[in-house]
Amino acid sequence: MAIICRNTIEAINHLAFRLDLGPDDVVVTTVVEHHANLLPWRRYAKVRYVECNPEGTFEPDAVAGALRGNPHPKLFAVTGASNVSGWLPPVGGLIQLSHEAGVPVLVDAAHLAPHRPLLAAADYLAWSGHKMYAPFGAAPLVGPRRTFAMGDPFLAAAGRSTWCRSTRCSGTLPQSARRPDRPTSSERWPSAPLPVPSQPSGGRRSAHNEHLASRLRSGLGAIEGSRVLGPGPLVPTLPVASFVVEDVHHALVAARPAAEWGISVRHGRMLLRPPLPASLARD
Ligand SMILES: Cc1ncc(COP(=O)(O)O)c(C=O)c1O
């Protein structure tokens, strides 16, 4: 079943709400994730992190260790591709590991979906149509129907509950009438989710991506003073790279390629331990 959300952030928040997690439940995730796949879990449960090495990658053994820990995790939430380094975790094998440990898996496919086939073995998948040429506001959250069949509506308002009194809404409806996550009229399925036919497809597209990624990394690495982050040159990645230029302000590093070459660069400064609002600060 697919619930069409506005974006991956909303899709993962939606799932975190729907899984009915409590403060003592554990979700295993990794330090490689986008905030979309961290903060919703921190809001509802305890998060057990799989740490990464200095290249921003992690080993399946570390995942296996986290999955075996106590308390037994309710979910393993992992990215299909890092939005920072382009690294592609071995998600197929990780899903298998997780299932062997009896833990369902969410794959955050926001960054993976435009480049690689989705993983049917995942229990839950979330991705954004707008990252693959669909209109904004069309992000599927895919999972088994039973997850979405019961419980409070994610959005409480008219059209979401068929029965409402001044003190209670829909909670005591007969099961047949509970439809907590039915779509609204503004929800649109990505109408053209895959790249246009003139682009190379399948394996050729992956190979082309890897070629671009290696050009990007080697080019950036050859610039004096720049240091490319992420896995080494032998590890295939998506064509995205992060880099630092020591002793030069990041805004200037980004401004020059933009002003002089028309290249768009996203820049910023990472705070390793930013202050978080209390509702998100739980470990
Ligand atoms: C890996 C990953 N997950 C989640 C997101 C959030 O996606 P959205 O902005 O569509 O909610 C992004 C956005 O770049 C991402 O790269």
PDB file of N, CA and C in Angstrom, residues 30-33 49-63 82 84-85 87 89-90 227-232 235 272:
ATOM      1  N   THR A  30      21.492   4.834  11.572  1.00  0.00           N
ATOM      2  CA  THR A  30      22.936   5.020  11.433  1.00  0.00           C
ATOM      3  C   THR A  30      23.258   6.512  11.473  1.00  0.00           C
ATOM      4  N   VAL A  31      24.526   6.819  11.745  1.00  0.00           N
ATOM      5  CA  VAL A  31      24.902   8.239  11.798  1.00  0.00           C
ATOM      6  C   VAL A  31      25.084   8.818  10.390  1.00  0.00           C
ATOM      7  N   VAL A  32      24.841   7.994   9.368  1.00  0.00           N
ATOM      8  CA  VAL A  32      24.992   8.450   7.983  1.00  0.00           C
ATOM      9  C   VAL A  32      23.679   9.081   7.464  1.00  0.00           C
ATOM     10  N   GLU A  33      22.619   9.016   8.267  1.00  0.00           N
ATOM     11  CA  GLU A  33      21.291   9.387   7.756  1.00  0.00           C
ATOM     12  C   GLU A  33      21.106  10.891   7.581  1.00  0.00           C
ATOM     13  N   TYR A  49      22.345   4.020  17.505  1.00  0.00           N
ATOM     14  CA  TYR A  49      23.056   4.410  16.281  1.00  0.00           C
ATOM     15  C   TYR A  49      24.105   3.384  15.871  1.00  0.00           C
ATOM     16  N   VAL A  50      24.209   3.146  14.588  1.00  0.00           N
ATOM     17  CA  VAL A  50      25.355   2.438  14.022  1.00  0.00           C
ATOM     18  C   VAL A  50      26.367   3.521  13.655  1.00  0.00           C
ATOM     19  N   GLU A  51      27.543   3.459  14.262  1.00  0.00           N
ATOM     20  CA  GLU A  51      28.556   4.498  14.013  1.00  0.00           C
ATOM     21  C   GLU A  51      29.230   4.266  12.659  1.00  0.00           C
ATOM     22  N   CYS A  52      29.836   5.316  12.125  1.00  0.00           N
ATOM     23  CA  CYS A  52      30.549   5.145  10.856  1.00  0.00           C
ATOM     24  C   CYS A  52      32.039   5.395  11.045  1.00  0.00           C
ATOM     25  N   ASN A  53      32.812   5.027  10.041  1.00  0.00           N
ATOM     26  CA  ASN A  53      34.254   5.275  10.088  1.00  0.00           C
ATOM     27  C   ASN A  53      34.547   6.664   9.507  1.00  0.00           C
ATOM     28  N   PRO A  54      35.816   7.096   9.495  1.00  0.00           N
ATOM     29  CA  PRO A  54      36.096   8.457   9.024  1.00  0.00           C
ATOM     30  C   PRO A  54      35.690   8.692   7.566  1.00  0.00           C
ATOM     31  N   GLU A  55      35.487   7.647   6.791  1.00  0.00           N
ATOM     32  CA  GLU A  55      35.064   7.841   5.396  1.00  0.00           C
ATOM     33  C   GLU A  55      33.549   7.969   5.263  1.00  0.00           C
ATOM     34  N   GLY A  56      32.856   7.898   6.384  1.00  0.00           N
ATOM     35  CA  GLY A  56      31.397   8.047   6.335  1.00  0.00           C
ATOM     36  C   GLY A  56      30.684   6.785   5.903  1.00  0.00           C
ATOM     37  N   THR A  57      31.331   5.630   6.048  1.00  0.00           N
ATOM     38  CA  THR A  57      30.666   4.363   5.723  1.00  0.00           C
ATOM     39  C   THR A  57      30.627   3.493   6.990  1.00  0.00           C
ATOM     40  N   PHE A  58      29.787   2.482   6.973  1.00  0.00           N
ATOM     41  CA  PHE A  58      29.729   1.573   8.129  1.00  0.00           C
ATOM     42  C   PHE A  58      29.702   0.134   7.637  1.00  0.00           C
ATOM     43  N   GLU A  59      30.027  -0.770   8.545  1.00  0.00           N
ATOM     44  CA  GLU A  59      30.131  -2.190   8.186  1.00  0.00           C
ATOM     45  C   GLU A  59      28.855  -2.942   8.559  1.00  0.00           C
ATOM     46  N   PRO A  60      28.477  -3.943   7.755  1.00  0.00           N
ATOM     47  CA  PRO A  60      27.315  -4.755   8.105  1.00  0.00           C
ATOM     48  C   PRO A  60      27.426  -5.366   9.508  1.00  0.00           C
ATOM     49  N   ASP A  61      28.659  -5.707   9.959  1.00  0.00           N
ATOM     50  CA  ASP A  61      28.814  -6.280  11.310  1.00  0.00           C
ATOM     51  C   ASP A  61      28.330  -5.323  12.382  1.00  0.00           C
ATOM     52  N   ALA A  62      28.589  -4.018  12.158  1.00  0.00           N
ATOM     53  CA  ALA A  62      28.147  -3.021  13.142  1.00  0.00           C
ATOM     54  C   ALA A  62      26.620  -2.975  13.186  1.00  0.00           C
ATOM     55  N   VAL A  63      25.990  -3.139  12.017  1.00  0.00           N
ATOM     56  CA  VAL A  63      24.521  -3.165  11.968  1.00  0.00           C
ATOM     57  C   VAL A  63      24.020  -4.407  12.704  1.00  0.00           C
ATOM     58  N   SER A  82      23.691   7.857   0.641  1.00  0.00           N
ATOM     59  CA  SER A  82      23.999   9.024   1.474  1.00  0.00           C
ATOM     60  C   SER A  82      23.881  10.304   0.658  1.00  0.00           C
ATOM     61  N   VAL A  84      25.201  12.981   1.574  1.00  0.00           N
ATOM     62  CA  VAL A  84      26.433  13.735   1.807  1.00  0.00           C
ATOM     63  C   VAL A  84      27.550  13.229   0.903  1.00  0.00           C
ATOM     64  N   SER A  85      27.740  11.924   0.895  1.00  0.00           N
ATOM     65  CA  SER A  85      28.887  11.389   0.159  1.00  0.00           C
ATOM     66  C   SER A  85      28.490  10.627  -1.102  1.00  0.00           C
ATOM     67  N   TRP A  87      27.540   7.665  -1.027  1.00  0.00           N
ATOM     68  CA  TRP A  87      27.811   6.246  -0.749  1.00  0.00           C
ATOM     69  C   TRP A  87      26.511   5.435  -0.777  1.00  0.00           C
ATOM     70  N   PRO A  89      25.096   2.281   0.757  1.00  0.00           N
ATOM     71  CA  PRO A  89      25.231   1.160   1.695  1.00  0.00           C
ATOM     72  C   PRO A  89      24.710  -0.128   1.045  1.00  0.00           C
ATOM     73  N   PRO A  90      25.253  -1.281   1.427  1.00  0.00           N
ATOM     74  CA  PRO A  90      24.788  -2.546   0.811  1.00  0.00           C
ATOM     75  C   PRO A  90      23.411  -2.924   1.338  1.00  0.00           C
ATOM     76  N   ARG A 227      39.709  19.043   0.210  1.00  0.00           N
ATOM     77  CA  ARG A 227      39.713  17.676   0.740  1.00  0.00           C
ATOM     78  C   ARG A 227      38.323  17.104   0.527  1.00  0.00           C
ATOM     79  N   VAL A 228      38.264  15.991  -0.242  1.00  0.00           N
ATOM     80  CA  VAL A 228      36.972  15.377  -0.551  1.00  0.00           C
ATOM     81  C   VAL A 228      36.595  14.448   0.597  1.00  0.00           C
ATOM     82  N   LEU A 229      35.330  14.554   1.037  1.00  0.00           N
ATOM     83  CA  LEU A 229      34.852  13.694   2.126  1.00  0.00           C
ATOM     84  C   LEU A 229      34.180  12.464   1.521  1.00  0.00           C
ATOM     85  N   GLY A 230      34.109  11.398   2.316  1.00  0.00           N
ATOM     86  CA  GLY A 230      33.403  10.209   1.832  1.00  0.00           C
ATOM     87  C   GLY A 230      34.368   9.096   1.476  1.00  0.00           C
ATOM     88  N   PRO A 231      33.838   8.001   0.927  1.00  0.00           N
ATOM     89  CA  PRO A 231      34.673   6.836   0.665  1.00  0.00           C
ATOM     90  C   PRO A 231      35.719   7.098  -0.416  1.00  0.00           C
ATOM     91  N   GLY A 232      36.746   6.262  -0.419  1.00  0.00           N
ATOM     92  CA  GLY A 232      37.851   6.406  -1.369  1.00  0.00           C
ATOM     93  C   GLY A 232      37.419   6.143  -2.805  1.00  0.00           C
ATOM     94  N   VAL A 235      35.413   2.948  -4.207  1.00  0.00           N
ATOM     95  CA  VAL A 235      34.047   2.618  -3.775  1.00  0.00           C
ATOM     96  C   VAL A 235      33.062   3.376  -4.666  1.00  0.00           C
ATOM     97  N   LEU A 272      28.660  19.671  15.060  1.00  0.00           N
ATOM     98  CA  LEU A 272      28.580  18.256  15.417  1.00  0.00           C
ATOM     99  C   LEU A 272      27.555  17.995  16.512  1.00  0.00           C
TER     100      LEU A 272
END
